[in-house]
Coordinates of C-alpha atoms and ligand atoms in Angstrom, one line a residue:
M1 CA 0.0 0.0 0.0
S2 CA 1.3 3.4 -0.9
E3 CA 1.9 6.2 1.7
Y4 CA -0.9 8.2 0.0
S5 CA -3.4 5.3 0.5
S6 CA -2.6 4.8 4.1
H7 CA -3.1 8.6 4.7
L8 CA -6.3 8.5 2.8
I9 CA -7.6 5.5 4.7
K10 CA -6.8 7.2 8.1
F11 CA -8.5 10.3 6.8
L12 CA -11.7 8.3 5.9
Q13 CA -11.6 6.4 9.2
T14 CA -11.5 9.7 11.2
E15 CA -14.3 11.2 9.1
I16 CA -16.5 8.2 9.6
S17 CA -15.8 7.9 13.4
T18 CA -16.5 11.6 13.8
H19 CA -19.5 12.1 11.6
G20 CA -20.9 8.5 11.1
P21 CA -21.2 6.4 7.9
M22 CA -20.6 8.4 4.7
G23 CA -22.7 8.3 1.5
V24 CA -21.1 6.7 -1.6
D25 CA -20.9 10.3 -3.0
R26 CA -18.7 11.6 -0.2
F27 CA -16.6 8.4 -0.1
M28 CA -16.0 8.7 -3.9
G29 CA -15.3 12.4 -3.7
H30 CA -12.6 11.9 -1.1
V31 CA -11.1 8.8 -2.6
L32 CA -10.7 10.4 -6.1
G33 CA -10.3 14.1 -5.2
H34 CA -8.8 14.5 -1.7
P35 CA -6.4 17.4 -2.3
E36 CA -3.3 15.5 -1.1
Y37 CA -4.1 11.8 -1.2
G38 CA -6.9 11.4 -3.8
Y39 CA -6.5 8.9 -6.6
Y40 CA -6.5 11.5 -9.4
M41 CA -4.4 13.9 -7.4
T42 CA -1.4 11.6 -7.0
R43 CA -1.0 9.7 -10.2
D44 CA -1.5 9.4 -14.0
P45 CA -4.0 6.5 -14.0
L46 CA -4.2 6.1 -17.8
G47 CA -2.6 3.7 -20.2
R48 CA -1.2 0.2 -20.2
A49 CA 1.0 0.7 -17.1
G50 CA -1.9 2.5 -15.3
D51 CA -5.5 1.3 -14.5
F52 CA -7.6 2.0 -17.5
T53 CA -7.3 3.1 -21.2
T54 CA -9.6 5.6 -22.8
A55 CA -10.6 6.0 -26.5
P56 CA -8.1 8.8 -27.3
E57 CA -5.3 6.6 -25.8
I58 CA -6.3 3.7 -28.1
S59 CA -6.0 5.7 -31.3
Q60 CA -5.5 9.1 -32.9
M61 CA -8.6 8.3 -35.0
F62 CA -10.9 9.0 -32.1
G63 CA -9.6 12.6 -31.6
E64 CA -9.6 13.2 -35.3
M65 CA -13.3 12.3 -35.5
I66 CA -14.1 14.6 -32.5
G67 CA -12.0 17.4 -34.0
A68 CA -13.8 17.1 -37.3
W69 CA -17.2 17.2 -35.5
L70 CA -16.2 20.3 -33.5
A71 CA -14.7 22.1 -36.6
N72 CA -17.9 21.3 -38.5
M73 CA -20.0 22.8 -35.7
W74 CA -17.8 25.9 -35.5
M75 CA -18.3 26.4 -39.3
Q76 CA -22.1 25.9 -39.0
H77 CA -22.1 28.5 -36.3
G78 CA -20.7 31.0 -38.8
K79 CA -17.0 30.6 -37.8
P80 CA -17.0 32.9 -34.8
A81 CA -13.7 34.9 -34.8
S82 CA -13.1 34.1 -31.1
F83 CA -14.4 31.0 -29.3
I84 CA -13.7 28.8 -26.3
L85 CA -12.4 25.3 -27.2
L86 CA -13.2 23.5 -23.9
E87 CA -12.4 20.0 -22.7
M88 CA -13.7 18.6 -19.4
G89 CA -11.2 16.2 -17.7
P90 CA -8.6 16.0 -20.4
G91 CA -6.5 13.2 -18.9
R92 CA -3.1 13.2 -20.6
G93 CA -4.1 15.8 -23.1
T94 CA -4.0 13.3 -25.9
L95 CA -7.5 14.0 -27.2
M96 CA -7.0 17.8 -27.2
A97 CA -3.7 17.3 -29.0
D98 CA -5.4 15.2 -31.7
I99 CA -8.2 17.7 -32.0
I100 CA -5.8 20.6 -32.4
R101 CA -3.7 18.7 -35.0
V102 CA -6.8 18.0 -37.2
C103 CA -8.5 21.3 -36.6
G104 CA -5.2 23.1 -37.5
Q105 CA -6.0 22.1 -41.1
V106 CA -9.3 24.0 -41.0
P107 CA -8.5 27.6 -42.0
G108 CA -9.1 30.1 -39.2
F109 CA -10.1 27.6 -36.6
M110 CA -7.0 27.6 -34.4
D111 CA -6.6 31.4 -34.8
A112 CA -10.1 31.8 -33.3
A113 CA -9.7 29.1 -30.6
Q114 CA -8.8 29.8 -26.9
V115 CA -8.1 26.5 -25.3
H116 CA -9.6 26.0 -21.8
L117 CA -9.3 22.8 -19.8
V118 CA -11.2 21.9 -16.6
E119 CA -8.9 19.6 -14.6
M120 CA -8.4 19.0 -10.9
S121 CA -5.3 16.8 -11.0
P122 CA -1.9 18.5 -10.8
V123 CA -0.2 15.4 -12.2
L124 CA -2.5 15.3 -15.2
K125 CA -2.2 19.1 -15.7
D126 CA 1.6 18.5 -16.1
A127 CA 0.9 15.7 -18.6
Q128 CA -1.5 18.1 -20.5
R129 CA 1.2 20.8 -20.5
N130 CA 3.6 18.4 -22.1
A131 CA 1.2 17.0 -24.7
L132 CA 0.0 20.5 -25.7
N133 CA 3.5 22.1 -25.7
G134 CA 3.3 25.5 -27.5
V135 CA -0.5 25.8 -27.1
N136 CA -1.8 28.7 -24.9
I137 CA -3.9 27.0 -22.3
T138 CA -6.1 28.2 -19.4
W139 CA -6.9 25.7 -16.7
H140 CA -9.9 25.8 -14.4
D141 CA -10.8 23.7 -11.4
T142 CA -14.5 24.1 -12.3
L143 CA -16.6 25.6 -15.0
D144 CA -17.3 28.6 -12.8
T145 CA -14.2 30.5 -13.9
L146 CA -14.7 30.0 -17.7
P147 CA -15.0 33.4 -19.5
C148 CA -18.6 34.5 -19.9
H149 CA -18.3 35.7 -23.4
D150 CA -17.6 33.9 -26.7
P151 CA -19.2 30.7 -28.0
V152 CA -18.2 27.4 -26.4
F153 CA -17.4 24.2 -28.3
F154 CA -16.6 21.4 -25.9
I155 CA -15.8 17.7 -25.5
A156 CA -16.1 15.6 -22.3
N157 CA -14.9 12.0 -22.8
E158 CA -15.0 9.7 -19.7
F159 CA -15.4 12.7 -17.4
F160 CA -19.0 12.3 -16.2
D161 CA -18.4 8.8 -15.0
A162 CA -15.8 10.1 -12.5
L163 CA -18.2 12.4 -10.7
P164 CA -19.5 11.3 -7.3
F165 CA -23.1 10.0 -7.0
K166 CA -25.4 8.7 -4.3
Q167 CA -26.9 5.2 -4.2
Y168 CA -30.4 4.4 -2.8
I169 CA -31.7 0.9 -2.3
Y170 CA -35.5 0.1 -2.3
S171 CA -37.1 -2.3 0.1
D172 CA -40.4 -2.7 1.9
G173 CA -41.9 0.4 0.3
G174 CA -39.0 2.7 1.4
W175 CA -35.6 3.8 0.5
A176 CA -32.2 3.6 2.3
E177 CA -29.0 5.3 1.3
R178 CA -26.0 3.1 0.8
C179 CA -23.1 4.3 3.0
V180 CA -19.6 3.3 3.9
D181 CA -18.8 2.5 7.5
I182 CA -15.8 1.1 9.4
E183 CA -15.7 -2.4 10.9
C184 CA -12.6 -3.9 12.4
E185 CA -10.5 -1.2 10.7
G186 CA -11.8 -2.3 7.3
F187 CA -14.6 -0.6 5.3
V188 CA -18.1 -2.1 4.8
F189 CA -21.3 -0.9 3.1
T190 CA -24.2 -0.2 5.3
Q191 CA -27.7 1.4 4.7
Q192 CA -29.4 4.3 6.3
M193 CA -33.1 4.8 5.9
V194 CA -34.1 8.1 4.2
M195 CA -37.5 9.7 4.7
V196 CA -37.8 11.5 1.4
D197 CA -38.3 9.7 -2.0
P198 CA -35.1 10.3 -4.0
L199 CA -37.0 9.3 -7.1
S200 CA -39.8 11.8 -7.0
D201 CA -40.5 13.5 -10.4
K202 CA -37.5 11.8 -12.1
G203 CA -39.6 9.8 -14.6
F204 CA -38.4 6.3 -13.5
P205 CA -40.5 3.1 -13.5
A206 CA -42.0 2.0 -10.1
P207 CA -39.2 0.4 -8.0
K208 CA -39.2 -3.2 -6.8
D209 CA -37.5 -4.6 -3.7
G210 CA -33.7 -4.6 -4.2
D211 CA -33.7 -2.0 -6.9
V212 CA -30.8 0.5 -6.7
Y213 CA -31.3 4.1 -7.8
E214 CA -28.2 6.1 -8.5
D215 CA -28.6 9.9 -8.0
A216 CA -25.8 11.6 -9.9
F217 CA -26.6 15.0 -8.6
I218 CA -23.1 16.4 -9.2
R219 CA -23.3 15.2 -12.8
D220 CA -26.6 16.9 -13.2
D221 CA -25.1 20.2 -11.8
V222 CA -22.2 20.0 -14.2
M223 CA -24.6 19.3 -17.0
R224 CA -26.7 22.2 -16.1
A225 CA -23.7 24.5 -15.9
L226 CA -22.5 23.3 -19.4
C227 CA -25.9 23.9 -20.9
K228 CA -26.2 27.3 -19.3
R229 CA -22.9 28.2 -20.9
I230 CA -23.9 27.2 -24.4
R231 CA -27.3 28.8 -24.0
G232 CA -25.8 32.1 -22.8
Q233 CA -22.8 32.1 -25.1
A234 CA -23.9 29.8 -28.0
G235 CA -22.0 26.7 -29.0
A236 CA -22.1 23.0 -29.2
G237 CA -20.5 19.9 -27.6
L238 CA -20.3 16.2 -27.1
I239 CA -20.4 14.1 -24.0
I240 CA -19.1 10.6 -24.4
D241 CA -19.1 7.9 -21.7
Y242 CA -20.2 4.5 -20.7
G243 CA -23.8 4.3 -19.7
H244 CA -27.3 3.8 -20.8
L245 CA -29.7 5.7 -23.1
E246 CA -32.8 5.0 -20.9
H247 CA -33.4 5.4 -17.2
G248 CA -32.9 2.2 -15.2
F249 CA -32.1 0.8 -11.8
G250 CA -28.9 -1.0 -11.0
D251 CA -25.7 -0.8 -9.0
T252 CA -23.0 0.4 -11.4
F253 CA -20.5 1.6 -8.8
Q254 CA -17.3 0.1 -10.0
A255 CA -13.6 0.1 -9.2
V256 CA -10.9 -0.7 -11.7
K257 CA -7.3 -1.4 -10.9
A258 CA -4.6 -2.4 -13.5
H259 CA -7.4 -3.0 -16.1
E260 CA -9.3 -5.4 -13.8
Y261 CA -12.6 -4.8 -11.9
S262 CA -12.1 -4.7 -8.1
N263 CA -14.1 -4.1 -5.0
P264 CA -14.6 -0.3 -4.4
L265 CA -13.8 -0.8 -0.7
N266 CA -10.5 -2.5 -1.5
N267 CA -7.3 -0.8 -2.8
I268 CA -8.7 2.5 -1.6
G269 CA -7.0 5.4 -3.4
E270 CA -5.3 3.0 -5.8
S271 CA -8.2 2.1 -8.0
D272 CA -10.4 4.2 -10.2
L273 CA -14.0 4.6 -9.0
T274 CA -16.8 5.3 -11.5
S275 CA -20.5 4.8 -12.3
H276 CA -22.5 4.4 -15.5
V277 CA -23.9 7.6 -17.0
D278 CA -27.7 8.0 -17.4
F279 CA -27.8 9.7 -20.8
A280 CA -31.6 10.0 -20.5
A281 CA -31.0 12.2 -17.4
L282 CA -28.5 14.3 -19.3
Q283 CA -31.0 14.8 -22.1
V284 CA -33.7 15.9 -19.6
A285 CA -31.2 18.4 -18.0
A286 CA -30.4 19.8 -21.5
L287 CA -34.0 20.2 -22.5
Q288 CA -34.8 21.9 -19.2
Q289 CA -32.2 24.5 -20.1
D290 CA -33.7 24.8 -23.6
V291 CA -30.6 23.5 -25.2
Q292 CA -31.0 21.5 -28.4
V293 CA -30.1 17.8 -28.1
L294 CA -28.7 16.9 -31.5
G295 CA -29.0 13.2 -30.8
L296 CA -28.1 10.3 -28.7
A297 CA -26.1 7.4 -30.2
E298 CA -23.8 4.5 -29.4
Q299 CA -20.1 5.4 -29.9
G300 CA -19.6 2.8 -32.6
A301 CA -22.5 4.1 -34.8
F302 CA -21.4 7.7 -34.1
L303 CA -17.8 7.2 -35.1
K304 CA -18.8 5.2 -38.2
A305 CA -21.2 7.9 -39.3
L306 CA -18.3 10.4 -39.0
G307 CA -16.2 8.3 -41.2
I308 CA -13.8 6.5 -38.9
Q309 CA -13.6 3.4 -41.2
L310 CA -12.5 5.6 -44.1
R311 CA -9.9 7.2 -42.0
A312 CA -8.6 3.8 -40.9
R313 CA -8.4 2.8 -44.6
Q314 CA -6.3 5.9 -45.3
L315 CA -4.0 5.2 -42.4
L316 CA -3.7 1.5 -43.5
Q317 CA -2.5 2.5 -47.0
K318 CA 0.6 4.0 -45.4
A319 CA 1.1 1.2 -42.8
S320 CA 2.3 -2.4 -42.8
G321 CA 3.1 -5.2 -40.4
E322 CA 2.5 -4.5 -36.8
T323 CA 1.4 -0.8 -37.4
A324 CA -1.3 -2.0 -39.7
Q325 CA -2.5 -4.6 -37.3
N326 CA -2.6 -2.0 -34.5
I327 CA -4.8 0.3 -36.6
Q328 CA -7.2 -2.6 -37.3
K329 CA -7.3 -3.6 -33.6
A330 CA -7.8 0.1 -32.5
L331 CA -10.7 0.5 -35.0
H332 CA -12.3 -2.7 -33.6
R333 CA -12.0 -1.6 -30.0
L334 CA -13.5 1.8 -30.7
V335 CA -16.5 0.7 -32.8
H336 CA -17.3 -3.0 -32.3
S337 CA -20.4 -3.7 -30.1
D338 CA -18.4 -6.3 -28.1
E339 CA -15.8 -3.6 -27.2
M340 CA -16.5 0.1 -26.7
G341 CA -18.9 0.5 -29.6
A342 CA -22.2 -0.2 -27.8
L343 CA -21.4 0.3 -24.1
F344 CA -20.2 3.9 -24.8
K345 CA -22.8 6.5 -25.6
V346 CA -22.7 10.0 -27.1
I347 CA -25.0 13.0 -26.6
G348 CA -24.6 16.0 -28.9
L349 CA -25.7 19.5 -27.7
N350 CA -26.2 22.7 -29.6
Y351 CA -27.5 26.2 -29.1
G352 CA -27.5 29.5 -31.0
A353 CA -27.4 28.3 -34.7
S354 CA -29.4 25.9 -36.8
V355 CA -27.1 23.0 -37.6
A356 CA -27.2 19.7 -39.4
A357 CA -26.0 17.2 -36.8
A358 CA -23.1 15.1 -38.1
G359 CA -22.8 11.6 -36.5
F360 CA -26.5 11.3 -35.3
R361 CA -29.0 9.7 -37.6
Ligands
SAH1 N1 -10.9 12.6 -21.1 C1 -9.6 11.9 -20.8 C2 -9.4 11.4 -19.4 C3 -10.5 10.7 -18.7 S1 -10.1 10.3 -17.0 C4 -9.5 10.7 -21.8 O1 -10.5 10.5 -22.5 O2 -8.4 10.1 -21.9 C5 -11.0 11.6 -16.1 C6 -10.4 12.9 -16.2 O3 -11.3 13.8 -15.5 C7 -9.1 13.1 -15.6 O4 -8.3 14.1 -16.3 C8 -9.4 13.6 -14.2 O5 -8.4 14.2 -13.5 C9 -10.5 14.5 -14.5 N2 -11.5 14.7 -13.4 C10 -12.2 13.8 -12.7 N3 -13.0 14.4 -11.8 C11 -12.8 15.7 -11.9 C12 -13.4 16.8 -11.3 N4 -14.3 16.7 -10.3 N5 -13.0 18.1 -11.7 C13 -12.1 18.2 -12.7 N6 -11.5 17.2 -13.3 C14 -11.9 15.9 -12.9

């Protein structure tokens, strides 16, 4: 166990013994984001040597498709002479580097772009600085400090799954919140009855005994803030993540360490914690803000509609041997329904211009 983890565990034990069992949301918030010992604050978790691999780390083709989509939206918005090119949770900066490379070929795009990144991890900020060497970047801890003028064109890939959420379990006609408690120095899940109905007005089916409702209230707040930005300043954007297109019950709290699933209560501070994103809830939040939802799609269908297979063929013409095999494998991982193609979903948002939505049928 690393020194960071043992400090984090002591911190959690003290919090729980002082204030009582903590909700999954607070547990996840501390484990991922504790300013000194949090998982994201102390390491670069991405890539083969890390815990998980994201689409832009698999292949440049992913970022090229996203870049083409953003450039296309910028053009359909009348090529604003100054705009915010925003990424939420940019990881190693690979996606933004690919976007900038491909968009650099679109006349005027990079002259008009101001790159803004929302990132909490000092380690990953360093990685982003390296990957985007020579680019003028403004970092933000949250969306609050983003400039309030100029249109916003944004991407958030595997960002929303990392935001803390609450879990409620239904039984005998009532709800209990799932909490983390200490037992013999280890951590265990417990439940605490709640008096209010966490599901009221959310448009879910009636719950049955054992159903788990995940309340991603922070995700909803971030979604509202993003939508307010593009409604107030105009713009468009994409959110890509694993999740479902319809509301549903289920426990999707997951921990991943070294590319394997693990128990969220083990390896605390040394495994990534996430949950599946409810894209139907994102759509509701967008519509409540009067933002246009361009479409919802599976990642595979979306990337294919943007021409990723054609791009792979172009790259293959110049490649041979292992490089060619890697291009084929990367394409398969990104689009095939047994890989990321169906599990990952995309929502496209727009406001302030009438656009034809590439990628969504
Ligand atoms: N988008 C990248 C990385 C995904 S990992 C990719 O596709 O490769 C999640 C990213 O979100 C990391 O950069 C992490 O540090 C950042 N992050 C997670 N929670 C955050 C929060 N609450 N505020 C700001 N950044 C956060």
